[in-house]
Amino acid sequence: MSAVDAIVVSQGTVQRRAIAKAITLLESTRADHRAQADELLTALLPHTGKSLRLGISGVPGVGKSTFIEALGLHLIEQGHRVAVLTIDPSSSVSGGSILGDKTRMEKLSMHEKAYIRPSPSSGTLGGVAEKTREAMLVCEAAGYDIVIVETVGVGQSETAVQGMTDMFVLMQLPNAGDDLQAIKKGVMELADLVVINKADIDADAATRAQAMITSSLRLLGMHGNPNDPHSDKHWQPQVISLSALLGQGVDTFWKAVSEFQTLQTANGLFNQRRQNQSLSWMWERIDAGLKQAFKQNSAVREQLPQLTASVQAGQLAASTAARELLRTWNQR
Ligand SMILES: Nc1nc2c(ncn2[C@@H]2O[C@H](COP(=O)(O)OP(=O)(O)OP(=O)(O)O)[C@@H](O)[C@H]2O)c(=O)[nH]1
Protein backbone atom coordinates (compact mmCIF):
# COMPACT_ATOMS: atom_id res chain seq x y z
CA MET A 1 0.00 0.00 0.00
CA SER A 2 1.33 3.46 -0.86
CA ALA A 3 1.95 6.00 1.90
CA VAL A 4 -0.94 8.08 0.55
CA ASP A 5 -3.38 5.14 0.57
CA ALA A 6 -2.24 4.16 4.03
CA ILE A 7 -3.25 7.61 5.25
CA VAL A 8 -6.37 8.19 3.16
CA VAL A 9 -7.89 4.72 2.85
CA SER A 10 -6.68 2.47 5.63
CA GLN A 11 -8.08 2.51 9.14
CA GLY A 12 -7.20 1.70 12.72
CA THR A 13 -3.65 0.92 13.69
CA VAL A 14 -2.39 0.83 10.11
CA GLN A 15 -3.67 4.34 9.48
CA ARG A 16 -2.40 5.63 12.81
CA ARG A 17 1.06 4.32 12.07
CA ALA A 18 0.98 5.84 8.58
CA ILE A 19 -0.01 9.25 10.00
CA ALA A 20 2.76 9.12 12.60
CA LYS A 21 5.28 8.13 9.97
CA ALA A 22 4.20 10.92 7.64
CA ILE A 23 4.40 13.53 10.40
CA THR A 24 7.85 12.30 11.44
CA LEU A 25 8.93 12.67 7.81
CA LEU A 26 7.55 16.22 7.73
CA GLU A 27 9.44 17.08 10.89
CA SER A 28 12.75 15.76 9.62
CA THR A 29 15.41 18.30 8.75
CA ARG A 30 17.16 16.10 6.20
CA ALA A 31 16.96 17.46 2.68
CA ASP A 32 16.01 14.10 1.11
CA HIS A 33 13.25 13.66 3.69
CA ARG A 34 12.01 17.15 2.94
CA ALA A 35 11.75 16.29 -0.75
CA GLN A 36 9.78 13.13 0.06
CA ALA A 37 7.60 15.07 2.48
CA ASP A 38 6.76 17.67 -0.17
CA GLU A 39 5.85 14.93 -2.61
CA LEU A 40 3.60 13.33 -0.01
CA LEU A 41 1.94 16.66 0.84
CA THR A 42 1.18 17.35 -2.80
CA ALA A 43 -0.39 13.91 -3.17
CA LEU A 44 -2.44 14.36 -0.01
CA LEU A 45 -3.62 17.86 -0.81
CA PRO A 46 -6.74 16.84 -2.81
CA HIS A 47 -7.93 14.95 0.28
CA THR A 48 -7.46 17.89 2.65
CA GLY A 49 -9.47 20.95 3.58
CA LYS A 50 -12.67 19.27 4.65
CA SER A 51 -12.26 19.68 8.37
CA LEU A 52 -13.10 22.47 10.72
CA ARG A 53 -9.84 23.90 12.03
CA LEU A 54 -10.22 25.21 15.54
CA GLY A 55 -7.48 27.12 17.36
CA ILE A 56 -7.49 27.15 21.16
CA SER A 57 -5.17 29.27 23.28
CA GLY A 58 -4.81 30.22 26.92
CA VAL A 59 -2.24 30.62 29.66
CA PRO A 60 -0.85 27.51 31.39
CA GLY A 61 -3.40 26.17 33.85
CA VAL A 62 -6.43 27.83 32.29
CA GLY A 63 -7.77 24.36 31.54
CA LYS A 64 -7.02 23.80 27.87
CA SER A 65 -6.41 20.09 28.08
CA THR A 66 -9.40 19.54 30.38
CA PHE A 67 -11.57 21.47 27.92
CA ILE A 68 -10.22 19.81 24.79
CA GLU A 69 -10.73 16.41 26.36
CA ALA A 70 -14.36 17.23 27.25
CA LEU A 71 -14.99 18.79 23.85
CA GLY A 72 -13.27 15.99 21.95
CA LEU A 73 -15.28 13.28 23.70
CA HIS A 74 -18.49 15.27 23.12
CA LEU A 75 -17.71 15.56 19.40
CA ILE A 76 -16.79 11.89 19.04
CA GLU A 77 -20.12 11.02 20.60
CA GLN A 78 -21.73 13.01 17.80
CA GLY A 79 -19.89 10.99 15.18
CA HIS A 80 -16.87 13.21 14.55
CA ARG A 81 -13.21 12.26 14.43
CA VAL A 82 -10.94 14.63 16.30
CA ALA A 83 -7.27 15.43 15.86
CA VAL A 84 -5.42 17.57 18.40
CA LEU A 85 -2.11 19.21 17.50
CA THR A 86 -0.04 21.40 19.74
CA ILE A 87 2.27 24.34 19.31
CA ASP A 88 4.45 24.85 22.33
CA PRO A 89 6.74 27.86 21.87
CA SER A 90 8.76 26.92 24.95
CA SER A 91 9.99 23.77 23.26
CA SER A 92 11.66 25.74 20.48
CA VAL A 93 13.51 28.00 22.89
CA SER A 94 14.63 25.71 25.67
CA GLY A 95 13.87 22.23 24.43
CA GLY A 96 11.65 22.11 27.51
CA SER A 97 7.94 21.86 27.26
CA ILE A 98 5.12 23.71 28.94
CA LEU A 99 2.51 21.49 27.38
CA GLY A 100 4.15 18.14 27.01
CA ASP A 101 5.40 16.45 30.11
CA LYS A 102 2.40 15.46 32.11
CA THR A 103 -0.24 13.11 30.83
CA ARG A 104 -2.78 15.27 29.11
CA MET A 105 -6.20 14.32 27.77
CA GLU A 106 -6.00 10.81 29.10
CA LYS A 107 -9.34 9.52 27.87
CA LEU A 108 -9.25 11.28 24.56
CA SER A 109 -5.74 10.10 23.77
CA MET A 110 -6.86 6.50 24.17
CA HIS A 111 -9.91 6.87 21.98
CA GLU A 112 -9.70 5.25 18.55
CA LYS A 113 -11.47 8.23 16.96
CA ALA A 114 -8.96 10.74 18.29
CA TYR A 115 -5.42 11.49 17.24
CA ILE A 116 -3.19 13.57 19.49
CA ARG A 117 0.23 14.82 18.53
CA PRO A 118 2.47 16.93 20.75
CA SER A 119 4.42 19.93 19.56
CA PRO A 120 7.49 19.46 17.37
CA SER A 121 10.32 19.72 19.85
CA SER A 122 12.78 21.96 18.05
CA GLY A 123 13.06 24.82 15.64
CA THR A 124 11.92 28.42 15.52
CA LEU A 125 8.29 29.24 16.14
CA GLY A 126 7.88 29.68 12.38
CA GLY A 127 9.37 26.25 11.80
CA VAL A 128 7.25 24.61 14.49
CA ALA A 129 4.15 26.28 13.06
CA GLU A 130 5.04 25.03 9.59
CA LYS A 131 5.26 21.44 10.81
CA THR A 132 1.98 21.77 12.65
CA ARG A 133 0.27 23.23 9.61
CA GLU A 134 1.47 20.29 7.54
CA ALA A 135 0.52 17.76 10.21
CA MET A 136 -2.95 19.29 10.09
CA LEU A 137 -3.15 18.47 6.38
CA VAL A 138 -2.13 14.87 7.05
CA CYS A 139 -4.86 14.53 9.69
CA GLU A 140 -7.44 15.99 7.32
CA ALA A 141 -6.44 13.56 4.58
CA ALA A 142 -6.91 10.76 7.11
CA GLY A 143 -10.51 11.86 7.63
CA TYR A 144 -10.33 13.78 10.90
CA ASP A 145 -13.11 16.30 10.43
CA ILE A 146 -12.29 18.41 13.46
CA VAL A 147 -8.70 19.53 13.90
CA ILE A 148 -7.89 21.38 17.09
CA VAL A 149 -4.62 23.30 17.27
CA GLU A 150 -3.75 24.20 20.82
CA THR A 151 -1.17 26.63 22.12
CA VAL A 152 -0.13 28.33 25.35
CA GLY A 153 -0.63 32.05 25.55
CA VAL A 154 2.98 33.11 25.43
CA GLY A 155 5.05 34.68 22.68
CA GLN A 156 3.71 34.91 19.19
CA SER A 157 2.19 31.46 19.14
CA GLU A 158 -1.39 32.74 19.24
CA THR A 159 -0.85 34.67 16.04
CA ALA A 160 0.60 31.55 14.44
CA VAL A 161 -2.38 29.44 15.49
CA GLN A 162 -4.92 32.09 14.48
CA GLY A 163 -3.16 32.17 11.11
CA MET A 164 -3.76 28.49 10.44
CA THR A 165 -7.27 27.94 11.81
CA ASP A 166 -10.84 28.78 10.78
CA MET A 167 -11.83 29.94 14.22
CA PHE A 168 -9.67 31.13 17.08
CA VAL A 169 -10.79 30.57 20.67
CA LEU A 170 -9.18 32.32 23.61
CA MET A 171 -9.57 30.73 27.04
CA GLN A 172 -9.59 32.95 30.10
CA LEU A 173 -9.92 32.52 33.84
CA PRO A 174 -12.84 34.11 35.69
CA ASN A 175 -10.58 36.83 37.08
CA ALA A 176 -9.41 37.76 33.60
CA GLY A 177 -11.91 40.59 33.35
CA ASP A 178 -10.27 42.40 36.25
CA ASP A 179 -6.95 43.12 34.63
CA LEU A 180 -7.70 42.36 31.01
CA GLN A 181 -4.21 40.91 30.48
CA ALA A 182 -5.02 39.52 27.10
CA ILE A 183 -6.20 42.82 25.72
CA LYS A 184 -2.89 44.42 26.57
CA LYS A 185 -1.09 41.89 24.50
CA GLY A 186 -3.43 42.47 21.60
CA VAL A 187 -4.56 38.88 21.62
CA MET A 188 -8.20 39.66 22.21
CA GLU A 189 -8.41 41.12 18.72
CA LEU A 190 -7.57 37.71 17.35
CA ALA A 191 -10.40 35.90 19.13
CA ASP A 192 -13.56 34.78 17.38
CA LEU A 193 -14.78 33.36 20.65
CA VAL A 194 -13.70 33.89 24.25
CA VAL A 195 -14.26 31.12 26.77
CA ILE A 196 -14.26 31.87 30.48
CA ASN A 197 -13.38 28.55 32.08
CA LYS A 198 -13.74 27.35 35.69
CA ALA A 199 -17.11 29.05 36.09
CA ASP A 200 -17.87 26.39 38.73
CA ILE A 201 -15.35 27.92 41.14
CA ASP A 202 -16.93 31.35 41.20
CA ALA A 203 -20.03 31.84 39.09
CA ASP A 204 -20.27 35.55 39.95
CA ALA A 205 -16.69 36.22 38.90
CA ALA A 206 -17.32 34.37 35.65
CA THR A 207 -20.41 36.47 34.95
CA ARG A 208 -18.47 39.64 35.72
CA ALA A 209 -15.62 38.58 33.45
CA GLN A 210 -18.09 37.74 30.71
CA ALA A 211 -19.64 41.22 30.93
CA MET A 212 -16.26 42.98 31.05
CA ILE A 213 -14.78 41.08 28.15
CA THR A 214 -17.94 41.56 26.12
CA SER A 215 -17.75 45.29 26.63
CA SER A 216 -14.01 45.35 25.86
CA LEU A 217 -14.67 43.54 22.62
CA ARG A 218 -17.27 46.17 21.85
CA LEU A 219 -14.72 48.89 22.61
CA LEU A 220 -12.30 47.22 20.26
CA GLY A 221 -15.01 47.62 17.65
CA MET A 222 -15.35 43.91 17.28
CA HIS A 223 -19.01 43.68 18.00
CA GLY A 224 -19.76 45.57 14.85
CA ASN A 225 -21.72 48.70 14.36
CA PRO A 226 -25.36 48.27 15.43
CA ASN A 227 -26.37 50.62 12.61
CA ASP A 228 -24.60 48.53 10.00
CA PRO A 229 -27.34 46.87 7.92
CA HIS A 230 -24.97 44.01 7.11
CA SER A 231 -23.88 43.39 10.70
CA ASP A 232 -26.04 40.26 10.90
CA LYS A 233 -24.00 38.82 8.03
CA HIS A 234 -20.73 39.14 9.92
CA TRP A 235 -19.70 37.19 12.97
CA GLN A 236 -19.63 39.12 16.23
CA PRO A 237 -17.16 37.55 18.68
CA GLN A 238 -18.96 35.93 21.59
CA VAL A 239 -18.03 35.32 25.20
CA ILE A 240 -19.12 32.07 26.82
CA SER A 241 -18.53 30.93 30.36
CA LEU A 242 -18.30 27.24 31.15
CA SER A 243 -16.77 24.57 33.32
CA ALA A 244 -14.50 22.21 31.43
CA LEU A 245 -14.05 20.10 34.55
CA LEU A 246 -17.76 19.46 34.97
CA GLY A 247 -18.35 19.39 31.22
CA GLN A 248 -20.91 22.18 31.63
CA GLY A 249 -21.33 24.51 28.70
CA VAL A 250 -19.51 22.38 26.15
CA ASP A 251 -22.69 22.02 24.08
CA THR A 252 -23.28 25.81 24.18
CA PHE A 253 -19.71 26.25 23.03
CA TRP A 254 -20.19 23.89 20.13
CA LYS A 255 -23.42 25.58 19.14
CA ALA A 256 -21.55 28.88 18.86
CA VAL A 257 -18.82 27.24 16.78
CA SER A 258 -21.43 25.78 14.43
CA GLU A 259 -23.15 29.17 14.09
CA PHE A 260 -19.82 30.73 13.24
CA GLN A 261 -19.15 28.12 10.60
CA THR A 262 -22.60 28.47 9.02
CA LEU A 263 -22.44 32.26 8.93
CA GLN A 264 -18.88 32.47 7.61
CA THR A 265 -19.60 29.87 4.95
CA ALA A 266 -22.71 31.77 3.82
CA ASN A 267 -20.93 35.14 3.60
CA GLY A 268 -17.87 33.69 1.88
CA LEU A 269 -15.43 34.62 4.61
CA PHE A 270 -14.68 31.02 5.58
CA ASN A 271 -13.00 30.26 2.27
CA GLN A 272 -11.53 33.71 1.96
CA ARG A 273 -9.77 33.31 5.32
CA ARG A 274 -8.26 30.01 4.22
CA GLN A 275 -7.07 31.45 0.92
CA ASN A 276 -5.49 34.43 2.67
CA GLN A 277 -3.87 32.11 5.20
CA SER A 278 -2.34 29.93 2.49
CA LEU A 279 -0.89 32.90 0.65
CA SER A 280 0.47 34.66 3.71
CA TRP A 281 1.89 31.33 4.79
CA MET A 282 3.65 30.95 1.45
CA TRP A 283 5.16 34.42 1.80
CA GLU A 284 6.13 33.87 5.41
CA ARG A 285 8.01 30.73 4.44
CA ILE A 286 9.67 32.54 1.53
CA ASP A 287 10.79 35.29 3.92
CA ALA A 288 12.18 32.72 6.34
CA GLY A 289 13.91 30.78 3.57
CA LEU A 290 15.47 33.89 2.06
CA LYS A 291 16.70 35.08 5.42
CA GLN A 292 18.29 31.74 6.11
CA ALA A 293 19.97 31.62 2.70
CA PHE A 294 21.15 35.20 3.19
CA LYS A 295 22.73 34.40 6.52
CA GLN A 296 24.42 31.32 5.09
CA ASN A 297 25.89 33.13 2.10
CA SER A 298 29.69 33.16 2.40
CA ALA A 299 30.23 36.72 1.16
CA VAL A 300 27.58 38.00 3.54
CA ARG A 301 29.11 36.05 6.39
CA GLU A 302 32.48 37.52 5.64
CA GLN A 303 31.21 41.08 5.69
CA LEU A 304 28.82 40.70 8.58
CA PRO A 305 31.15 40.95 11.65
CA GLN A 306 32.71 44.21 10.54
CA LEU A 307 29.45 45.85 9.58
CA THR A 308 27.80 44.63 12.79
CA ALA A 309 30.62 46.19 14.80
CA SER A 310 30.33 49.47 12.88
CA VAL A 311 26.58 49.64 13.50
CA GLN A 312 27.10 48.84 17.18
CA ALA A 313 29.79 51.53 17.46
CA GLY A 314 27.50 54.09 15.86
CA GLN A 315 29.85 54.59 12.90
CA LEU A 316 27.43 53.30 10.30
CA ALA A 317 23.69 53.72 10.00
CA ALA A 318 21.82 50.45 10.34
CA SER A 319 20.01 51.02 7.08
CA THR A 320 23.29 51.69 5.24
CA ALA A 321 24.76 48.46 6.60
CA ALA A 322 21.65 46.56 5.53
CA ARG A 323 21.88 48.00 2.02
CA GLU A 324 25.55 47.07 1.75
CA LEU A 325 24.87 43.52 2.84
CA LEU A 326 21.96 43.21 0.44
CA ARG A 327 24.16 44.51 -2.37
CA THR A 328 26.71 41.82 -1.54
CA TRP A 329 23.95 39.22 -1.54
CA ASN A 330 22.58 40.42 -4.88
CA GLN A 331 26.03 40.12 -6.45
CA ARG A 332 26.48 36.53 -5.40
N1 LIG B 1 -12.63 23.91 39.08
C1 LIG B 1 -12.22 23.72 37.82
N2 LIG B 1 -10.98 23.30 37.58
C2 LIG B 1 -10.60 23.13 36.31
C3 LIG B 1 -11.48 23.37 35.23
N3 LIG B 1 -10.81 23.10 34.09
C4 LIG B 1 -9.57 22.71 34.44
N4 LIG B 1 -9.44 22.70 35.77
C5 LIG B 1 -8.25 22.33 36.56
O1 LIG B 1 -7.23 23.27 36.30
C6 LIG B 1 -5.96 22.63 36.28
C7 LIG B 1 -5.27 22.91 34.98
O2 LIG B 1 -6.01 22.33 33.93
P1 LIG B 1 -5.36 21.85 32.57
O3 LIG B 1 -6.47 21.35 31.72
O4 LIG B 1 -4.20 20.98 32.81
O5 LIG B 1 -4.85 23.25 32.05
P2 LIG B 1 -3.98 23.58 30.76
O6 LIG B 1 -4.40 24.93 30.31
O7 LIG B 1 -4.05 22.49 29.78
O8 LIG B 1 -2.61 23.67 31.44
P3 LIG B 1 -1.17 23.50 30.77
O9 LIG B 1 -1.08 22.10 30.31
O10 LIG B 1 -0.26 23.80 31.94
O11 LIG B 1 -1.09 24.53 29.69
C8 LIG B 1 -6.23 21.14 36.49
O12 LIG B 1 -6.03 20.87 37.85
C9 LIG B 1 -7.70 21.00 36.13
O13 LIG B 1 -8.34 19.95 36.81
C10 LIG B 1 -12.80 23.83 35.51
O14 LIG B 1 -13.64 24.08 34.65
N5 LIG B 1 -13.12 23.99 36.84
Coordinates of C-alpha atoms and ligand atoms in Angstrom, one line a residue:
M1 CA 0.0 0.0 0.0
S2 CA 1.3 3.5 -0.9
A3 CA 2.0 6.0 1.9
V4 CA -0.9 8.1 0.5
D5 CA -3.4 5.1 0.6
A6 CA -2.2 4.2 4.0
I7 CA -3.3 7.6 5.2
V8 CA -6.4 8.2 3.2
V9 CA -7.9 4.7 2.8
S10 CA -6.7 2.5 5.6
Q11 CA -8.1 2.5 9.1
G12 CA -7.2 1.7 12.7
T13 CA -3.6 0.9 13.7
V14 CA -2.4 0.8 10.1
Q15 CA -3.7 4.3 9.5
R16 CA -2.4 5.6 12.8
R17 CA 1.1 4.3 12.1
A18 CA 1.0 5.8 8.6
I19 CA 0.0 9.2 10.0
A20 CA 2.8 9.1 12.6
K21 CA 5.3 8.1 10.0
A22 CA 4.2 10.9 7.6
I23 CA 4.4 13.5 10.4
T24 CA 7.9 12.3 11.4
L25 CA 8.9 12.7 7.8
L26 CA 7.5 16.2 7.7
E27 CA 9.4 17.1 10.9
S28 CA 12.8 15.8 9.6
T29 CA 15.4 18.3 8.8
R30 CA 17.2 16.1 6.2
A31 CA 17.0 17.5 2.7
D32 CA 16.0 14.1 1.1
H33 CA 13.3 13.7 3.7
R34 CA 12.0 17.2 2.9
A35 CA 11.8 16.3 -0.7
Q36 CA 9.8 13.1 0.1
A37 CA 7.6 15.1 2.5
D38 CA 6.8 17.7 -0.2
E39 CA 5.8 14.9 -2.6
L40 CA 3.6 13.3 0.0
L41 CA 1.9 16.7 0.8
T42 CA 1.2 17.3 -2.8
A43 CA -0.4 13.9 -3.2
L44 CA -2.4 14.4 0.0
L45 CA -3.6 17.9 -0.8
P46 CA -6.7 16.8 -2.8
H47 CA -7.9 15.0 0.3
T48 CA -7.5 17.9 2.6
G49 CA -9.5 21.0 3.6
K50 CA -12.7 19.3 4.6
S51 CA -12.3 19.7 8.4
L52 CA -13.1 22.5 10.7
R53 CA -9.8 23.9 12.0
L54 CA -10.2 25.2 15.5
G55 CA -7.5 27.1 17.4
I56 CA -7.5 27.2 21.2
S57 CA -5.2 29.3 23.3
G58 CA -4.8 30.2 26.9
V59 CA -2.2 30.6 29.7
P60 CA -0.8 27.5 31.4
G61 CA -3.4 26.2 33.8
V62 CA -6.4 27.8 32.3
G63 CA -7.8 24.4 31.5
K64 CA -7.0 23.8 27.9
S65 CA -6.4 20.1 28.1
T66 CA -9.4 19.5 30.4
F67 CA -11.6 21.5 27.9
I68 CA -10.2 19.8 24.8
E69 CA -10.7 16.4 26.4
A70 CA -14.4 17.2 27.2
L71 CA -15.0 18.8 23.8
G72 CA -13.3 16.0 22.0
L73 CA -15.3 13.3 23.7
H74 CA -18.5 15.3 23.1
L75 CA -17.7 15.6 19.4
I76 CA -16.8 11.9 19.0
E77 CA -20.1 11.0 20.6
Q78 CA -21.7 13.0 17.8
G79 CA -19.9 11.0 15.2
H80 CA -16.9 13.2 14.5
R81 CA -13.2 12.3 14.4
V82 CA -10.9 14.6 16.3
A83 CA -7.3 15.4 15.9
V84 CA -5.4 17.6 18.4
L85 CA -2.1 19.2 17.5
T86 CA 0.0 21.4 19.7
I87 CA 2.3 24.3 19.3
D88 CA 4.5 24.8 22.3
P89 CA 6.7 27.9 21.9
S90 CA 8.8 26.9 24.9
S91 CA 10.0 23.8 23.3
S92 CA 11.7 25.7 20.5
V93 CA 13.5 28.0 22.9
S94 CA 14.6 25.7 25.7
G95 CA 13.9 22.2 24.4
G96 CA 11.6 22.1 27.5
S97 CA 7.9 21.9 27.3
I98 CA 5.1 23.7 28.9
L99 CA 2.5 21.5 27.4
G100 CA 4.1 18.1 27.0
D101 CA 5.4 16.4 30.1
K102 CA 2.4 15.5 32.1
T103 CA -0.2 13.1 30.8
R104 CA -2.8 15.3 29.1
M105 CA -6.2 14.3 27.8
E106 CA -6.0 10.8 29.1
K107 CA -9.3 9.5 27.9
L108 CA -9.2 11.3 24.6
S109 CA -5.7 10.1 23.8
M110 CA -6.9 6.5 24.2
H111 CA -9.9 6.9 22.0
E112 CA -9.7 5.3 18.6
K113 CA -11.5 8.2 17.0
A114 CA -9.0 10.7 18.3
Y115 CA -5.4 11.5 17.2
I116 CA -3.2 13.6 19.5
R117 CA 0.2 14.8 18.5
P118 CA 2.5 16.9 20.8
S119 CA 4.4 19.9 19.6
P120 CA 7.5 19.5 17.4
S121 CA 10.3 19.7 19.8
S122 CA 12.8 22.0 18.0
G123 CA 13.1 24.8 15.6
T124 CA 11.9 28.4 15.5
L125 CA 8.3 29.2 16.1
G126 CA 7.9 29.7 12.4
G127 CA 9.4 26.2 11.8
V128 CA 7.2 24.6 14.5
A129 CA 4.1 26.3 13.1
E130 CA 5.0 25.0 9.6
K131 CA 5.3 21.4 10.8
T132 CA 2.0 21.8 12.6
R133 CA 0.3 23.2 9.6
E134 CA 1.5 20.3 7.5
A135 CA 0.5 17.8 10.2
M136 CA -3.0 19.3 10.1
L137 CA -3.2 18.5 6.4
V138 CA -2.1 14.9 7.0
C139 CA -4.9 14.5 9.7
E140 CA -7.4 16.0 7.3
A141 CA -6.4 13.6 4.6
A142 CA -6.9 10.8 7.1
G143 CA -10.5 11.9 7.6
Y144 CA -10.3 13.8 10.9
D145 CA -13.1 16.3 10.4
I146 CA -12.3 18.4 13.5
V147 CA -8.7 19.5 13.9
I148 CA -7.9 21.4 17.1
V149 CA -4.6 23.3 17.3
E150 CA -3.7 24.2 20.8
T151 CA -1.2 26.6 22.1
V152 CA -0.1 28.3 25.3
G153 CA -0.6 32.0 25.5
V154 CA 3.0 33.1 25.4
G155 CA 5.1 34.7 22.7
Q156 CA 3.7 34.9 19.2
S157 CA 2.2 31.5 19.1
E158 CA -1.4 32.7 19.2
T159 CA -0.9 34.7 16.0
A160 CA 0.6 31.5 14.4
V161 CA -2.4 29.4 15.5
Q162 CA -4.9 32.1 14.5
G163 CA -3.2 32.2 11.1
M164 CA -3.8 28.5 10.4
T165 CA -7.3 27.9 11.8
D166 CA -10.8 28.8 10.8
M167 CA -11.8 29.9 14.2
F168 CA -9.7 31.1 17.1
V169 CA -10.8 30.6 20.7
L170 CA -9.2 32.3 23.6
M171 CA -9.6 30.7 27.0
Q172 CA -9.6 33.0 30.1
L173 CA -9.9 32.5 33.8
P174 CA -12.8 34.1 35.7
N175 CA -10.6 36.8 37.1
A176 CA -9.4 37.8 33.6
G177 CA -11.9 40.6 33.4
D178 CA -10.3 42.4 36.2
D179 CA -7.0 43.1 34.6
L180 CA -7.7 42.4 31.0
Q181 CA -4.2 40.9 30.5
A182 CA -5.0 39.5 27.1
I183 CA -6.2 42.8 25.7
K184 CA -2.9 44.4 26.6
K185 CA -1.1 41.9 24.5
G186 CA -3.4 42.5 21.6
V187 CA -4.6 38.9 21.6
M188 CA -8.2 39.7 22.2
E189 CA -8.4 41.1 18.7
L190 CA -7.6 37.7 17.3
A191 CA -10.4 35.9 19.1
D192 CA -13.6 34.8 17.4
L193 CA -14.8 33.4 20.7
V194 CA -13.7 33.9 24.2
V195 CA -14.3 31.1 26.8
I196 CA -14.3 31.9 30.5
N197 CA -13.4 28.6 32.1
K198 CA -13.7 27.4 35.7
A199 CA -17.1 29.1 36.1
D200 CA -17.9 26.4 38.7
I201 CA -15.3 27.9 41.1
D202 CA -16.9 31.4 41.2
A203 CA -20.0 31.8 39.1
D204 CA -20.3 35.6 40.0
A205 CA -16.7 36.2 38.9
A206 CA -17.3 34.4 35.6
T207 CA -20.4 36.5 34.9
R208 CA -18.5 39.6 35.7
A209 CA -15.6 38.6 33.4
Q210 CA -18.1 37.7 30.7
A211 CA -19.6 41.2 30.9
M212 CA -16.3 43.0 31.1
I213 CA -14.8 41.1 28.1
T214 CA -17.9 41.6 26.1
S215 CA -17.7 45.3 26.6
S216 CA -14.0 45.3 25.9
L217 CA -14.7 43.5 22.6
R218 CA -17.3 46.2 21.8
L219 CA -14.7 48.9 22.6
L220 CA -12.3 47.2 20.3
G221 CA -15.0 47.6 17.7
M222 CA -15.4 43.9 17.3
H223 CA -19.0 43.7 18.0
G224 CA -19.8 45.6 14.8
N225 CA -21.7 48.7 14.4
P226 CA -25.4 48.3 15.4
N227 CA -26.4 50.6 12.6
D228 CA -24.6 48.5 10.0
P229 CA -27.3 46.9 7.9
H230 CA -25.0 44.0 7.1
S231 CA -23.9 43.4 10.7
D232 CA -26.0 40.3 10.9
K233 CA -24.0 38.8 8.0
H234 CA -20.7 39.1 9.9
W235 CA -19.7 37.2 13.0
Q236 CA -19.6 39.1 16.2
P237 CA -17.2 37.6 18.7
Q238 CA -19.0 35.9 21.6
V239 CA -18.0 35.3 25.2
I240 CA -19.1 32.1 26.8
S241 CA -18.5 30.9 30.4
L242 CA -18.3 27.2 31.2
S243 CA -16.8 24.6 33.3
A244 CA -14.5 22.2 31.4
L245 CA -14.0 20.1 34.5
L246 CA -17.8 19.5 35.0
G247 CA -18.4 19.4 31.2
Q248 CA -20.9 22.2 31.6
G249 CA -21.3 24.5 28.7
V250 CA -19.5 22.4 26.1
D251 CA -22.7 22.0 24.1
T252 CA -23.3 25.8 24.2
F253 CA -19.7 26.3 23.0
W254 CA -20.2 23.9 20.1
K255 CA -23.4 25.6 19.1
A256 CA -21.5 28.9 18.9
V257 CA -18.8 27.2 16.8
S258 CA -21.4 25.8 14.4
E259 CA -23.2 29.2 14.1
F260 CA -19.8 30.7 13.2
Q261 CA -19.2 28.1 10.6
T262 CA -22.6 28.5 9.0
L263 CA -22.4 32.3 8.9
Q264 CA -18.9 32.5 7.6
T265 CA -19.6 29.9 5.0
A266 CA -22.7 31.8 3.8
N267 CA -20.9 35.1 3.6
G268 CA -17.9 33.7 1.9
L269 CA -15.4 34.6 4.6
F270 CA -14.7 31.0 5.6
N271 CA -13.0 30.3 2.3
Q272 CA -11.5 33.7 2.0
R273 CA -9.8 33.3 5.3
R274 CA -8.3 30.0 4.2
Q275 CA -7.1 31.5 0.9
N276 CA -5.5 34.4 2.7
Q277 CA -3.9 32.1 5.2
S278 CA -2.3 29.9 2.5
L279 CA -0.9 32.9 0.7
S280 CA 0.5 34.7 3.7
W281 CA 1.9 31.3 4.8
M282 CA 3.6 31.0 1.5
W283 CA 5.2 34.4 1.8
E284 CA 6.1 33.9 5.4
R285 CA 8.0 30.7 4.4
I286 CA 9.7 32.5 1.5
D287 CA 10.8 35.3 3.9
A288 CA 12.2 32.7 6.3
G289 CA 13.9 30.8 3.6
L290 CA 15.5 33.9 2.1
K291 CA 16.7 35.1 5.4
Q292 CA 18.3 31.7 6.1
A293 CA 20.0 31.6 2.7
F294 CA 21.1 35.2 3.2
K295 CA 22.7 34.4 6.5
Q296 CA 24.4 31.3 5.1
N297 CA 25.9 33.1 2.1
S298 CA 29.7 33.2 2.4
A299 CA 30.2 36.7 1.2
V300 CA 27.6 38.0 3.5
R301 CA 29.1 36.0 6.4
E302 CA 32.5 37.5 5.6
Q303 CA 31.2 41.1 5.7
L304 CA 28.8 40.7 8.6
P305 CA 31.1 40.9 11.6
Q306 CA 32.7 44.2 10.5
L307 CA 29.4 45.8 9.6
T308 CA 27.8 44.6 12.8
A309 CA 30.6 46.2 14.8
S310 CA 30.3 49.5 12.9
V311 CA 26.6 49.6 13.5
Q312 CA 27.1 48.8 17.2
A313 CA 29.8 51.5 17.5
G314 CA 27.5 54.1 15.9
Q315 CA 29.9 54.6 12.9
L316 CA 27.4 53.3 10.3
A317 CA 23.7 53.7 10.0
A318 CA 21.8 50.5 10.3
S319 CA 20.0 51.0 7.1
T320 CA 23.3 51.7 5.2
A321 CA 24.8 48.5 6.6
A322 CA 21.6 46.6 5.5
R323 CA 21.9 48.0 2.0
E324 CA 25.6 47.1 1.7
L325 CA 24.9 43.5 2.8
L326 CA 22.0 43.2 0.4
R327 CA 24.2 44.5 -2.4
T328 CA 26.7 41.8 -1.5
W329 CA 24.0 39.2 -1.5
N330 CA 22.6 40.4 -4.9
Q331 CA 26.0 40.1 -6.5
R332 CA 26.5 36.5 -5.4
Ligands
LIG1 N1 -12.6 23.9 39.1 C1 -12.2 23.7 37.8 N2 -11.0 23.3 37.6 C2 -10.6 23.1 36.3 C3 -11.5 23.4 35.2 N3 -10.8 23.1 34.1 C4 -9.6 22.7 34.4 N4 -9.4 22.7 35.8 C5 -8.2 22.3 36.6 O1 -7.2 23.3 36.3 C6 -6.0 22.6 36.3 C7 -5.3 22.9 35.0 O2 -6.0 22.3 33.9 P1 -5.4 21.9 32.6 O3 -6.5 21.4 31.7 O4 -4.2 21.0 32.8 O5 -4.8 23.2 32.0 P2 -4.0 23.6 30.8 O6 -4.4 24.9 30.3 O7 -4.0 22.5 29.8 O8 -2.6 23.7 31.4 P3 -1.2 23.5 30.8 O9 -1.1 22.1 30.3 O10 -0.3 23.8 31.9 O11 -1.1 24.5 29.7 C8 -6.2 21.1 36.5 O12 -6.0 20.9 37.9 C9 -7.7 21.0 36.1 O13 -8.3 20.0 36.8 C10 -12.8 23.8 35.5 O14 -13.6 24.1 34.7 N5 -13.1 24.0 36.8

